[in-house]
JSON list of C-alpha atoms in Angstrom, two decimals:
[
{"chain": "Y", "resi": 136, "resn": "MET", "atom": "CA", "xyz": [112.93, 167.96, 145.79]},
{"chain": "Y", "resi": 137, "resn": "ILE", "atom": "CA", "xyz": [114.60, 165.59, 143.29]},
{"chain": "Y", "resi": 138, "resn": "ASP", "atom": "CA", "xyz": [116.35, 167.49, 140.58]},
{"chain": "Y", "resi": 139, "resn": "PHE", "atom": "CA", "xyz": [115.53, 165.96, 137.12]},
{"chain": "Y", "resi": 140, "resn": "LYS", "atom": "CA", "xyz": [117.14, 168.80, 135.08]},
{"chain": "Y", "resi": 141, "resn": "ASN", "atom": "CA", "xyz": [119.85, 167.76, 132.70]},
{"chain": "Y", "resi": 142, "resn": "VAL", "atom": "CA", "xyz": [119.67, 164.04, 133.49]},
{"chain": "Y", "resi": 143, "resn": "PHE", "atom": "CA", "xyz": [120.22, 163.28, 129.79]},
{"chain": "Y", "resi": 144, "resn": "SER", "atom": "CA", "xyz": [123.18, 165.68, 129.49]},
{"chain": "Y", "resi": 145, "resn": "LEU", "atom": "CA", "xyz": [126.52, 164.22, 128.34]},
{"chain": "Y", "resi": 146, "resn": "GLU", "atom": "CA", "xyz": [128.47, 167.40, 128.89]},
{"chain": "Y", "resi": 147, "resn": "GLY", "atom": "CA", "xyz": [132.01, 166.63, 130.03]},
{"chain": "Y", "resi": 148, "resn": "LYS", "atom": "CA", "xyz": [131.81, 163.00, 128.80]},
{"chain": "Y", "resi": 149, "resn": "SER", "atom": "CA", "xyz": [134.05, 161.36, 126.15]},
{"chain": "Y", "resi": 150, "resn": "ALA", "atom": "CA", "xyz": [132.71, 158.64, 123.93]},
{"chain": "Y", "resi": 151, "resn": "LEU", "atom": "CA", "xyz": [134.37, 156.01, 121.75]},
{"chain": "Y", "resi": 152, "resn": "VAL", "atom": "CA", "xyz": [132.00, 154.83, 118.94]},
{"chain": "Y", "resi": 153, "resn": "VAL", "atom": "CA", "xyz": [133.19, 151.79, 117.07]},
{"chain": "Y", "resi": 154, "resn": "GLY", "atom": "CA", "xyz": [131.60, 151.17, 113.72]},
{"chain": "Y", "resi": 155, "resn": "GLY", "atom": "CA", "xyz": [131.29, 154.88, 113.01]},
{"chain": "Y", "resi": 156, "resn": "GLY", "atom": "CA", "xyz": [130.64, 154.43, 109.34]},
{"chain": "Y", "resi": 157, "resn": "GLY", "atom": "CA", "xyz": [127.34, 152.54, 109.85]},
{"chain": "Y", "resi": 158, "resn": "LEU", "atom": "CA", "xyz": [124.75, 152.70, 112.60]},
{"chain": "Y", "resi": 159, "resn": "GLY", "atom": "CA", "xyz": [127.37, 154.34, 114.80]},
{"chain": "Y", "resi": 160, "resn": "ARG", "atom": "CA", "xyz": [127.18, 157.62, 112.85]},
{"chain": "Y", "resi": 161, "resn": "ALA", "atom": "CA", "xyz": [123.74, 158.60, 114.07]},
{"chain": "Y", "resi": 162, "resn": "MET", "atom": "CA", "xyz": [124.41, 157.45, 117.63]},
{"chain": "Y", "resi": 163, "resn": "ALA", "atom": "CA", "xyz": [127.64, 159.43, 117.66]},
{"chain": "Y", "resi": 164, "resn": "SER", "atom": "CA", "xyz": [125.86, 162.49, 116.49]},
{"chain": "Y", "resi": 165, "resn": "ALA", "atom": "CA", "xyz": [123.22, 162.06, 119.22]},
{"chain": "Y", "resi": 166, "resn": "LEU", "atom": "CA", "xyz": [125.84, 161.75, 121.86]},
{"chain": "Y", "resi": 167, "resn": "MET", "atom": "CA", "xyz": [127.75, 164.73, 120.61]},
{"chain": "Y", "resi": 168, "resn": "GLN", "atom": "CA", "xyz": [124.64, 166.91, 120.32]},
{"chain": "Y", "resi": 169, "resn": "ASN", "atom": "CA", "xyz": [123.98, 166.24, 123.97]},
{"chain": "Y", "resi": 170, "resn": "GLY", "atom": "CA", "xyz": [127.47, 167.21, 125.04]},
{"chain": "Y", "resi": 171, "resn": "ALA", "atom": "CA", "xyz": [129.95, 164.42, 124.46]},
{"chain": "Y", "resi": 172, "resn": "ASP", "atom": "CA", "xyz": [133.39, 164.68, 122.78]},
{"chain": "Y", "resi": 173, "resn": "LEU", "atom": "CA", "xyz": [133.92, 161.87, 120.19]},
{"chain": "Y", "resi": 174, "resn": "ALA", "atom": "CA", "xyz": [136.51, 159.38, 119.09]},
{"chain": "Y", "resi": 175, "resn": "MET", "atom": "CA", "xyz": [135.03, 157.32, 116.19]},
{"chain": "Y", "resi": 176, "resn": "ALA", "atom": "CA", "xyz": [136.59, 154.24, 114.77]},
{"chain": "Y", "resi": 177, "resn": "ASP", "atom": "CA", "xyz": [135.96, 152.33, 111.55]},
{"chain": "Y", "resi": 178, "resn": "ILE", "atom": "CA", "xyz": [137.86, 150.27, 109.02]},
{"chain": "Y", "resi": 179, "resn": "ASN", "atom": "CA", "xyz": [137.19, 153.15, 106.62]},
{"chain": "Y", "resi": 180, "resn": "PRO", "atom": "CA", "xyz": [137.87, 156.43, 108.54]},
{"chain": "Y", "resi": 181, "resn": "SER", "atom": "CA", "xyz": [136.57, 158.60, 105.66]},
{"chain": "Y", "resi": 182, "resn": "ALA", "atom": "CA", "xyz": [133.06, 157.21, 106.35]},
{"chain": "Y", "resi": 183, "resn": "MET", "atom": "CA", "xyz": [133.01, 159.45, 109.42]},
{"chain": "Y", "resi": 184, "resn": "ASP", "atom": "CA", "xyz": [133.85, 162.70, 107.75]},
{"chain": "Y", "resi": 185, "resn": "GLU", "atom": "CA", "xyz": [130.28, 164.04, 108.04]},
{"chain": "Y", "resi": 186, "resn": "VAL", "atom": "CA", "xyz": [130.24, 163.57, 111.76]},
{"chain": "Y", "resi": 187, "resn": "LYS", "atom": "CA", "xyz": [133.66, 165.17, 112.03]},
{"chain": "Y", "resi": 188, "resn": "VAL", "atom": "CA", "xyz": [132.39, 168.33, 110.33]},
{"chain": "Y", "resi": 189, "resn": "GLU", "atom": "CA", "xyz": [129.28, 168.43, 112.51]},
{"chain": "Y", "resi": 190, "resn": "THR", "atom": "CA", "xyz": [131.16, 167.82, 115.76]},
{"chain": "Y", "resi": 191, "resn": "GLU", "atom": "CA", "xyz": [133.82, 170.45, 115.09]},
{"chain": "Y", "resi": 192, "resn": "ALA", "atom": "CA", "xyz": [131.15, 172.95, 114.08]},
{"chain": "Y", "resi": 193, "resn": "ALA", "atom": "CA", "xyz": [129.53, 172.37, 117.45]},
{"chain": "Y", "resi": 194, "resn": "GLY", "atom": "CA", "xyz": [132.77, 173.09, 119.25]},
{"chain": "Y", "resi": 195, "resn": "LYS", "atom": "CA", "xyz": [133.34, 169.54, 120.46]},
{"chain": "Y", "resi": 196, "resn": "ARG", "atom": "CA", "xyz": [136.45, 167.48, 120.07]},
{"chain": "Y", "resi": 197, "resn": "PHE", "atom": "CA", "xyz": [136.59, 164.84, 117.36]},
{"chain": "Y", "resi": 198, "resn": "PHE", "atom": "CA", "xyz": [139.15, 162.21, 116.68]},
{"chain": "Y", "resi": 199, "resn": "SER", "atom": "CA", "xyz": [138.97, 159.73, 113.75]},
{"chain": "Y", "resi": 200, "resn": "LEU", "atom": "CA", "xyz": [140.50, 156.33, 114.25]},
{"chain": "Y", "resi": 201, "resn": "GLU", "atom": "CA", "xyz": [141.05, 153.33, 112.03]},
{"chain": "Y", "resi": 202, "resn": "VAL", "atom": "CA", "xyz": [140.37, 149.83, 113.27]},
{"chain": "Y", "resi": 203, "resn": "ASN", "atom": "CA", "xyz": [140.17, 146.31, 111.90]},
{"chain": "Y", "resi": 204, "resn": "LEU", "atom": "CA", "xyz": [138.02, 144.31, 114.36]},
{"chain": "Y", "resi": 205, "resn": "MET", "atom": "CA", "xyz": [139.50, 141.05, 112.98]},
{"chain": "Y", "resi": 206, "resn": "ASP", "atom": "CA", "xyz": [142.91, 142.14, 114.18]},
{"chain": "Y", "resi": 207, "resn": "GLU", "atom": "CA", "xyz": [143.48, 142.05, 117.92]},
{"chain": "Y", "resi": 208, "resn": "GLU", "atom": "CA", "xyz": [146.47, 144.44, 117.87]},
{"chain": "Y", "resi": 209, "resn": "SER", "atom": "CA", "xyz": [144.48, 146.94, 115.84]},
{"chain": "Y", "resi": 210, "resn": "ILE", "atom": "CA", "xyz": [141.79, 146.94, 118.47]},
{"chain": "Y", "resi": 211, "resn": "TYR", "atom": "CA", "xyz": [144.27, 147.54, 121.27]},
{"chain": "Y", "resi": 212, "resn": "ARG", "atom": "CA", "xyz": [145.90, 150.39, 119.25]},
{"chain": "Y", "resi": 213, "resn": "MET", "atom": "CA", "xyz": [142.47, 151.99, 118.77]},
{"chain": "Y", "resi": 214, "resn": "VAL", "atom": "CA", "xyz": [141.62, 151.90, 122.47]},
{"chain": "Y", "resi": 215, "resn": "ASP", "atom": "CA", "xyz": [145.07, 153.25, 123.49]},
{"chain": "Y", "resi": 216, "resn": "GLU", "atom": "CA", "xyz": [144.83, 156.08, 120.91]},
{"chain": "Y", "resi": 217, "resn": "ALA", "atom": "CA", "xyz": [141.28, 156.92, 121.97]},
{"chain": "Y", "resi": 218, "resn": "ARG", "atom": "CA", "xyz": [142.31, 157.21, 125.59]},
{"chain": "Y", "resi": 219, "resn": "ALA", "atom": "CA", "xyz": [145.35, 159.25, 124.79]},
{"chain": "Y", "resi": 220, "resn": "LYS", "atom": "CA", "xyz": [143.35, 161.73, 122.67]},
{"chain": "Y", "resi": 221, "resn": "LEU", "atom": "CA", "xyz": [140.26, 161.93, 124.83]},
{"chain": "Y", "resi": 222, "resn": "GLY", "atom": "CA", "xyz": [142.00, 161.69, 128.22]},
{"chain": "Y", "resi": 223, "resn": "ARG", "atom": "CA", "xyz": [139.37, 159.18, 129.39]},
{"chain": "Y", "resi": 224, "resn": "ILE", "atom": "CA", "xyz": [136.67, 156.92, 127.89]},
{"chain": "Y", "resi": 225, "resn": "ASP", "atom": "CA", "xyz": [133.34, 157.45, 129.67]},
{"chain": "Y", "resi": 226, "resn": "ILE", "atom": "CA", "xyz": [131.20, 155.85, 127.00]},
{"chain": "Y", "resi": 227, "resn": "LEU", "atom": "CA", "xyz": [131.79, 152.91, 124.62]},
{"chain": "Y", "resi": 228, "resn": "VAL", "atom": "CA", "xyz": [129.36, 152.20, 121.77]},
{"chain": "Y", "resi": 229, "resn": "ASN", "atom": "CA", "xyz": [129.88, 148.89, 120.00]},
{"chain": "Y", "resi": 230, "resn": "ALA", "atom": "CA", "xyz": [128.06, 149.55, 116.72]},
{"chain": "Y", "resi": 231, "resn": "ALA", "atom": "CA", "xyz": [130.11, 147.61, 114.16]},
{"chain": "Y", "resi": 232, "resn": "GLY", "atom": "CA", "xyz": [128.47, 144.57, 112.67]},
{"chain": "Y", "resi": 233, "resn": "ILE", "atom": "CA", "xyz": [128.10, 142.51, 109.50]},
{"chain": "Y", "resi": 234, "resn": "ASN", "atom": "CA", "xyz": [126.01, 139.70, 108.07]},
{"chain": "Y", "resi": 235, "resn": "ILE", "atom": "CA", "xyz": [126.73, 137.32, 105.16]},
{"chain": "Y", "resi": 236, "resn": "LEU", "atom": "CA", "xyz": [123.62, 136.06, 103.54]},
{"chain": "Y", "resi": 237, "resn": "LYS", "atom": "CA", "xyz": [123.85, 132.30, 103.24]},
{"chain": "Y", "resi": 238, "resn": "LYS", "atom": "CA", "xyz": [121.44, 129.48, 103.93]},
{"chain": "Y", "resi": 239, "resn": "ALA", "atom": "CA", "xyz": [122.36, 127.56, 107.04]},
{"chain": "Y", "resi": 240, "resn": "GLU", "atom": "CA", "xyz": [123.20, 124.42, 105.07]},
{"chain": "Y", "resi": 241, "resn": "GLU", "atom": "CA", "xyz": [125.60, 126.44, 102.94]},
{"chain": "Y", "resi": 242, "resn": "TYR", "atom": "CA", "xyz": [127.23, 128.42, 105.74]},
{"chain": "Y", "resi": 243, "resn": "ASP", "atom": "CA", "xyz": [130.93, 127.63, 105.46]},
{"chain": "Y", "resi": 244, "resn": "GLY", "atom": "CA", "xyz": [133.53, 128.17, 108.21]},
{"chain": "Y", "resi": 245, "resn": "ALA", "atom": "CA", "xyz": [135.15, 131.18, 106.70]},
{"chain": "Y", "resi": 246, "resn": "ALA", "atom": "CA", "xyz": [131.81, 133.09, 106.48]},
{"chain": "Y", "resi": 247, "resn": "TRP", "atom": "CA", "xyz": [130.80, 132.01, 109.96]},
{"chain": "Y", "resi": 248, "resn": "ASP", "atom": "CA", "xyz": [134.22, 133.07, 111.41]},
{"chain": "Y", "resi": 249, "resn": "LYS", "atom": "CA", "xyz": [134.01, 136.51, 109.79]},
{"chain": "Y", "resi": 250, "resn": "VAL", "atom": "CA", "xyz": [130.52, 137.26, 111.12]},
{"chain": "Y", "resi": 251, "resn": "LEU", "atom": "CA", "xyz": [131.21, 135.94, 114.61]},
{"chain": "Y", "resi": 252, "resn": "GLY", "atom": "CA", "xyz": [134.68, 137.53, 114.42]},
{"chain": "Y", "resi": 253, "resn": "ILE", "atom": "CA", "xyz": [133.35, 141.04, 113.97]},
{"chain": "Y", "resi": 254, "resn": "ASN", "atom": "CA", "xyz": [130.00, 140.79, 115.71]},
{"chain": "Y", "resi": 255, "resn": "LEU", "atom": "CA", "xyz": [131.24, 138.96, 118.81]},
{"chain": "Y", "resi": 256, "resn": "ARG", "atom": "CA", "xyz": [134.98, 138.46, 119.10]},
{"chain": "Y", "resi": 257, "resn": "GLY", "atom": "CA", "xyz": [135.81, 142.00, 118.02]},
{"chain": "Y", "resi": 258, "resn": "LEU", "atom": "CA", "xyz": [133.09, 143.35, 120.33]},
{"chain": "Y", "resi": 259, "resn": "HIS", "atom": "CA", "xyz": [134.57, 141.42, 123.28]},
{"chain": "Y", "resi": 260, "resn": "LEU", "atom": "CA", "xyz": [138.15, 142.45, 122.69]},
{"chain": "Y", "resi": 261, "resn": "THR", "atom": "CA", "xyz": [137.07, 146.12, 122.39]},
{"chain": "Y", "resi": 262, "resn": "THR", "atom": "CA", "xyz": [134.90, 145.91, 125.43]},
{"chain": "Y", "resi": 263, "resn": "SER", "atom": "CA", "xyz": [137.58, 144.20, 127.47]},
{"chain": "Y", "resi": 264, "resn": "ALA", "atom": "CA", "xyz": [140.23, 146.75, 126.57]},
{"chain": "Y", "resi": 265, "resn": "VAL", "atom": "CA", "xyz": [137.95, 149.70, 127.24]},
{"chain": "Y", "resi": 266, "resn": "GLY", "atom": "CA", "xyz": [136.75, 148.01, 130.40]},
{"chain": "Y", "resi": 267, "resn": "ARG", "atom": "CA", "xyz": [140.23, 148.16, 131.85]},
{"chain": "Y", "resi": 268, "resn": "VAL", "atom": "CA", "xyz": [140.17, 151.95, 131.36]},
{"chain": "Y", "resi": 269, "resn": "MET", "atom": "CA", "xyz": [136.64, 152.27, 132.90]},
{"chain": "Y", "resi": 270, "resn": "ILE", "atom": "CA", "xyz": [137.58, 150.06, 135.89]},
{"chain": "Y", "resi": 271, "resn": "GLU", "atom": "CA", "xyz": [140.41, 152.39, 136.63]},
{"chain": "Y", "resi": 272, "resn": "GLN", "atom": "CA", "xyz": [138.10, 155.45, 136.31]},
{"chain": "Y", "resi": 273, "resn": "LYS", "atom": "CA", "xyz": [135.43, 153.79, 138.43]},
{"chain": "Y", "resi": 274, "resn": "TYR", "atom": "CA", "xyz": [132.88, 154.88, 135.83]},
{"chain": "Y", "resi": 275, "resn": "GLY", "atom": "CA", "xyz": [131.68, 153.75, 132.44]},
{"chain": "Y", "resi": 276, "resn": "ARG", "atom": "CA", "xyz": [128.69, 153.33, 130.10]},
{"chain": "Y", "resi": 277, "resn": "ILE", "atom": "CA", "xyz": [128.89, 150.46, 127.63]},
{"chain": "Y", "resi": 278, "resn": "LEU", "atom": "CA", "xyz": [126.28, 150.13, 124.86]},
{"chain": "Y", "resi": 279, "resn": "SER", "atom": "CA", "xyz": [126.30, 147.33, 122.23]},
{"chain": "Y", "resi": 280, "resn": "ILE", "atom": "CA", "xyz": [124.10, 146.93, 119.16]},
{"chain": "Y", "resi": 281, "resn": "SER", "atom": "CA", "xyz": [122.22, 143.64, 119.23]},
{"chain": "Y", "resi": 282, "resn": "SER", "atom": "CA", "xyz": [119.16, 142.91, 117.06]},
{"chain": "Y", "resi": 283, "resn": "VAL", "atom": "CA", "xyz": [115.64, 141.58, 117.21]},
{"chain": "Y", "resi": 284, "resn": "LYS", "atom": "CA", "xyz": [117.12, 138.62, 115.43]},
{"chain": "Y", "resi": 285, "resn": "ALA", "atom": "CA", "xyz": [118.63, 137.67, 118.78]},
{"chain": "Y", "resi": 286, "resn": "PHE", "atom": "CA", "xyz": [115.03, 136.78, 119.74]},
{"chain": "Y", "resi": 287, "resn": "ILE", "atom": "CA", "xyz": [113.28, 135.78, 116.49]},
{"chain": "Y", "resi": 288, "resn": "GLY", "atom": "CA", "xyz": [114.36, 133.79, 113.55]},
{"chain": "Y", "resi": 289, "resn": "THR", "atom": "CA", "xyz": [113.75, 134.36, 109.81]},
{"chain": "Y", "resi": 290, "resn": "ASP", "atom": "CA", "xyz": [113.27, 132.14, 106.78]},
{"chain": "Y", "resi": 291, "resn": "GLN", "atom": "CA", "xyz": [116.97, 131.91, 105.81]},
{"chain": "Y", "resi": 292, "resn": "ASP", "atom": "CA", "xyz": [120.34, 133.62, 105.54]},
{"chain": "Y", "resi": 293, "resn": "TYR", "atom": "CA", "xyz": [120.77, 134.72, 109.21]},
{"chain": "Y", "resi": 294, "resn": "SER", "atom": "CA", "xyz": [122.13, 131.71, 111.12]},
{"chain": "Y", "resi": 295, "resn": "ALA", "atom": "CA", "xyz": [125.51, 133.27, 111.98]},
{"chain": "Y", "resi": 296, "resn": "TYR", "atom": "CA", "xyz": [124.04, 136.75, 112.54]},
{"chain": "Y", "resi": 297, "resn": "CYS", "atom": "CA", "xyz": [121.34, 135.45, 114.90]},
{"chain": "Y", "resi": 298, "resn": "ALA", "atom": "CA", "xyz": [123.92, 133.39, 116.79]},
{"chain": "Y", "resi": 299, "resn": "SER", "atom": "CA", "xyz": [126.21, 136.37, 117.16]},
{"chain": "Y", "resi": 300, "resn": "LYS", "atom": "CA", "xyz": [123.47, 138.74, 118.37]},
{"chain": "Y", "resi": 301, "resn": "GLY", "atom": "CA", "xyz": [122.11, 136.20, 120.83]},
{"chain": "Y", "resi": 302, "resn": "ALA", "atom": "CA", "xyz": [125.62, 135.94, 122.23]},
{"chain": "Y", "resi": 303, "resn": "VAL", "atom": "CA", "xyz": [125.87, 139.63, 122.48]},
{"chain": "Y", "resi": 304, "resn": "ASN", "atom": "CA", "xyz": [122.82, 139.71, 124.75]},
{"chain": "Y", "resi": 305, "resn": "ALA", "atom": "CA", "xyz": [124.20, 137.10, 127.00]},
{"chain": "Y", "resi": 306, "resn": "TYR", "atom": "CA", "xyz": [127.63, 138.86, 127.02]},
{"chain": "Y", "resi": 307, "resn": "THR", "atom": "CA", "xyz": [125.95, 142.09, 127.92]},
{"chain": "Y", "resi": 308, "resn": "ARG", "atom": "CA", "xyz": [124.34, 140.60, 130.98]},
{"chain": "Y", "resi": 309, "resn": "GLN", "atom": "CA", "xyz": [127.51, 138.98, 132.08]},
{"chain": "Y", "resi": 310, "resn": "ILE", "atom": "CA", "xyz": [129.60, 142.14, 131.80]},
{"chain": "Y", "resi": 311, "resn": "ALA", "atom": "CA", "xyz": [126.91, 144.02, 133.71]},
{"chain": "Y", "resi": 312, "resn": "CYS", "atom": "CA", "xyz": [127.27, 141.50, 136.55]},
{"chain": "Y", "resi": 313, "resn": "GLU", "atom": "CA", "xyz": [131.04, 141.53, 136.57]},
{"chain": "Y", "resi": 314, "resn": "TRP", "atom": "CA", "xyz": [131.68, 145.25, 136.29]},
{"chain": "Y", "resi": 315, "resn": "GLY", "atom": "CA", "xyz": [128.75, 146.77, 138.21]},
{"chain": "Y", "resi": 316, "resn": "LYS", "atom": "CA", "xyz": [130.96, 147.03, 141.28]},
{"chain": "Y", "resi": 317, "resn": "HIS", "atom": "CA", "xyz": [133.20, 149.41, 139.38]},
{"chain": "Y", "resi": 318, "resn": "GLY", "atom": "CA", "xyz": [130.42, 151.89, 138.49]},
{"chain": "Y", "resi": 319, "resn": "ILE", "atom": "CA", "xyz": [130.06, 150.54, 134.98]},
{"chain": "Y", "resi": 320, "resn": "THR", "atom": "CA", "xyz": [126.76, 149.82, 133.27]},
{"chain": "Y", "resi": 321, "resn": "CYS", "atom": "CA", "xyz": [126.50, 147.52, 130.24]},
{"chain": "Y", "resi": 322, "resn": "ASN", "atom": "CA", "xyz": [123.37, 147.47, 128.05]},
{"chain": "Y", "resi": 323, "resn": "ALA", "atom": "CA", "xyz": [122.44, 146.74, 124.48]},
{"chain": "Y", "resi": 324, "resn": "ILE", "atom": "CA", "xyz": [119.89, 148.04, 121.92]},
{"chain": "Y", "resi": 325, "resn": "ALA", "atom": "CA", "xyz": [118.10, 145.47, 119.73]},
{"chain": "Y", "resi": 326, "resn": "PRO", "atom": "CA", "xyz": [116.63, 147.27, 116.79]},
{"chain": "Y", "resi": 327, "resn": "THR", "atom": "CA", "xyz": [114.53, 145.86, 113.94]},
{"chain": "Y", "resi": 328, "resn": "PHE", "atom": "CA", "xyz": [115.60, 146.68, 110.35]},
{"chain": "Y", "resi": 329, "resn": "THR", "atom": "CA", "xyz": [117.24, 150.13, 110.04]},
{"chain": "Y", "resi": 330, "resn": "ARG", "atom": "CA", "xyz": [118.28, 151.31, 106.64]},
{"chain": "Y", "resi": 331, "resn": "THR", "atom": "CA", "xyz": [122.04, 151.14, 106.11]},
{"chain": "Y", "resi": 332, "resn": "PRO", "atom": "CA", "xyz": [124.24, 150.71, 102.98]},
{"chain": "Y", "resi": 333, "resn": "ILE", "atom": "CA", "xyz": [124.46, 146.99, 103.91]},
{"chain": "Y", "resi": 334, "resn": "ASN", "atom": "CA", "xyz": [120.76, 146.23, 103.86]},
{"chain": "Y", "resi": 335, "resn": "SER", "atom": "CA", "xyz": [119.33, 148.94, 101.54]},
{"chain": "Y", "resi": 336, "resn": "PHE", "atom": "CA", "xyz": [119.02, 146.41, 98.73]},
{"chain": "Y", "resi": 337, "resn": "GLN", "atom": "CA", "xyz": [116.62, 144.36, 100.85]},
{"chain": "Y", "resi": 338, "resn": "LEU", "atom": "CA", "xyz": [114.58, 147.35, 101.93]},
{"chain": "Y", "resi": 339, "resn": "ASP", "atom": "CA", "xyz": [114.35, 148.62, 98.33]},
{"chain": "Y", "resi": 340, "resn": "ASP", "atom": "CA", "xyz": [112.51, 145.43, 97.43]},
{"chain": "Y", "resi": 341, "resn": "PRO", "atom": "CA", "xyz": [108.80, 146.39, 97.82]},
{"chain": "Y", "resi": 342, "resn": "VAL", "atom": "CA", "xyz": [107.71, 142.84, 98.64]},
{"chain": "Y", "resi": 343, "resn": "PHE", "atom": "CA", "xyz": [110.36, 142.43, 101.27]},
{"chain": "Y", "resi": 344, "resn": "TYR", "atom": "CA", "xyz": [109.68, 145.89, 102.78]},
{"chain": "Y", "resi": 345, "resn": "ASN", "atom": "CA", "xyz": [105.93, 145.56, 102.88]},
{"chain": "Y", "resi": 346, "resn": "THR", "atom": "CA", "xyz": [106.06, 142.10, 104.34]},
{"chain": "Y", "resi": 347, "resn": "LEU", "atom": "CA", "xyz": [108.37, 143.44, 107.02]},
{"chain": "Y", "resi": 348, "resn": "VAL", "atom": "CA", "xyz": [106.40, 146.56, 107.89]},
{"chain": "Y", "resi": 349, "resn": "ASN", "atom": "CA", "xyz": [103.06, 144.67, 108.04]},
{"chain": "Y", "resi": 350, "resn": "ARG", "atom": "CA", "xyz": [104.57, 142.63, 110.94]},
{"chain": "Y", "resi": 351, "resn": "ILE", "atom": "CA", "xyz": [105.53, 145.78, 112.94]},
{"chain": "Y", "resi": 352, "resn": "PRO", "atom": "CA", "xyz": [102.72, 147.20, 115.10]},
{"chain": "Y", "resi": 353, "resn": "LEU", "atom": "CA", "xyz": [103.89, 150.79, 114.71]},
{"chain": "Y", "resi": 354, "resn": "GLY", "atom": "CA", "xyz": [103.89, 150.31, 110.89]},
{"chain": "Y", "resi": 355, "resn": "ARG", "atom": "CA", "xyz": [107.42, 151.40, 109.93]},
{"chain": "Y", "resi": 356, "resn": "ILE", "atom": "CA", "xyz": [111.04, 150.39, 110.26]},
{"chain": "Y", "resi": 357, "resn": "CYS", "atom": "CA", "xyz": [113.49, 151.68, 112.85]},
{"chain": "Y", "resi": 358, "resn": "THR", "atom": "CA", "xyz": [115.15, 154.99, 112.01]},
{"chain": "Y", "resi": 359, "resn": "LEU", "atom": "CA", "xyz": [118.60, 156.34, 112.93]},
{"chain": "Y", "resi": 360, "resn": "LYS", "atom": "CA", "xyz": [116.81, 158.89, 115.16]},
{"chain": "Y", "resi": 361, "resn": "ASP", "atom": "CA", "xyz": [115.16, 156.04, 117.12]},
{"chain": "Y", "resi": 362, "resn": "LEU", "atom": "CA", "xyz": [118.66, 154.52, 117.76]},
{"chain": "Y", "resi": 363, "resn": "GLY", "atom": "CA", "xyz": [120.21, 157.88, 118.62]},
{"chain": "Y", "resi": 364, "resn": "CYS", "atom": "CA", "xyz": [117.52, 158.65, 121.21]},
{"chain": "Y", "resi": 365, "resn": "ALA", "atom": "CA", "xyz": [117.94, 155.23, 122.87]},
{"chain": "Y", "resi": 366, "resn": "ALA", "atom": "CA", "xyz": [121.70, 155.61, 122.89]},
{"chain": "Y", "resi": 367, "resn": "VAL", "atom": "CA", "xyz": [121.55, 159.00, 124.64]},
{"chain": "Y", "resi": 368, "resn": "PHE", "atom": "CA", "xyz": [119.26, 157.53, 127.32]},
{"chain": "Y", "resi": 369, "resn": "LEU", "atom": "CA", "xyz": [121.30, 154.46, 128.05]},
{"chain": "Y", "resi": 370, "resn": "CYS", "atom": "CA", "xyz": [124.62, 156.31, 127.99]},
{"chain": "Y", "resi": 371, "resn": "SER", "atom": "CA", "xyz": [123.41, 159.12, 130.23]},
{"chain": "Y", "resi": 372, "resn": "ASP", "atom": "CA", "xyz": [122.99, 159.28, 133.98]},
{"chain": "Y", "resi": 373, "resn": "ALA", "atom": "CA", "xyz": [119.23, 159.02, 133.43]},
{"chain": "Y", "resi": 374, "resn": "ALA", "atom": "CA", "xyz": [119.94, 155.29, 133.10]},
{"chain": "Y", "resi": 375, "resn": "GLU", "atom": "CA", "xyz": [122.48, 154.96, 135.90]},
{"chain": "Y", "resi": 376, "resn": "PHE", "atom": "CA", "xyz": [120.43, 152.15, 137.56]},
{"chain": "Y", "resi": 377, "resn": "ILE", "atom": "CA", "xyz": [119.84, 150.24, 134.38]},
{"chain": "Y", "resi": 378, "resn": "THR", "atom": "CA", "xyz": [122.32, 147.57, 133.47]},
{"chain": "Y", "resi": 379, "resn": "GLY", "atom": "CA", "xyz": [122.32, 144.10, 131.86]},
{"chain": "Y", "resi": 380, "resn": "HIS", "atom": "CA", "xyz": [119.26, 145.27, 129.82]},
{"chain": "Y", "resi": 381, "resn": "VAL", "atom": "CA", "xyz": [118.56, 144.64, 126.14]},
{"chain": "Y", "resi": 382, "resn": "LEU", "atom": "CA", "xyz": [116.22, 147.38, 124.89]},
{"chain": "Y", "resi": 383, "resn": "CYS", "atom": "CA", "xyz": [114.18, 146.41, 121.84]},
{"chain": "Y", "resi": 384, "resn": "VAL", "atom": "CA", "xyz": [113.83, 149.41, 119.59]},
{"chain": "Y", "resi": 385, "resn": "ASP", "atom": "CA", "xyz": [111.59, 147.57, 117.22]},
{"chain": "Y", "resi": 386, "resn": "GLY", "atom": "CA", "xyz": [108.14, 149.13, 116.88]},
{"chain": "Y", "resi": 387, "resn": "GLY", "atom": "CA", "xyz": [106.72, 146.19, 118.80]},
{"chain": "Y", "resi": 388, "resn": "ILE", "atom": "CA", "xyz": [107.73, 143.43, 116.37]},
{"chain": "Y", "resi": 389, "resn": "THR", "atom": "CA", "xyz": [109.04, 141.14, 119.15]},
{"chain": "Y", "resi": 390, "resn": "ALA", "atom": "CA", "xyz": [105.83, 141.66, 121.18]},
{"chain": "Y", "resi": 391, "resn": "LYS", "atom": "CA", "xyz": [103.78, 140.47, 118.20]},
{"chain": "Y", "resi": 392, "resn": "GLN", "atom": "CA", "xyz": [105.55, 137.24, 117.51]}
]
């Protein structure tokens, strides 16, 4: 008989969550509540204090790290420190990301470089550095946050963001192909709008919100719980034969387009 008990358990696993002050907070909590020890990194370490309290109360290890994803040396220091404190890195969650709202015809080089610098270059440098650790371990689960905007466009303001997330999807597939032989899986989650401090001003606009929700078959936006559940699945051994996949956590919006 096949044993399906505990296939989602992360007991004994150590996770590095980058972008812990944003979407990473809920995913880190989900991983921890299912057994993982945590190292969380953000440009603002105090943004992770809530998860620190929750993790320590649960009897799990927690380490807060500072990182600037526009600074290559800062990324390498983060990874070295995470490995030193955790002992190993079984799970990497790339959850950091930004957008700068500009029309395509007004998108200057500095704005473009910042969005691509954090969403793509920083993601690659982090993944590459953690990948070296995982290759040595012969085990790893890599999860990146993409977006439905990797698949569908919008009226304006998202040219750099869409480009970066489309690239994340292609990058995810390539890393899956290169590192599968080392026992490493690499997947991505592509959510629709999820409330964060960065986009709350858009979702607080009733016209914007209702127009968005009316396009989503399930009739609501994505929640942090939705993301946390997907993260636990893709980072657990329940998904050990899933790699190079981009999971749309979008209430069906990409199916409807």
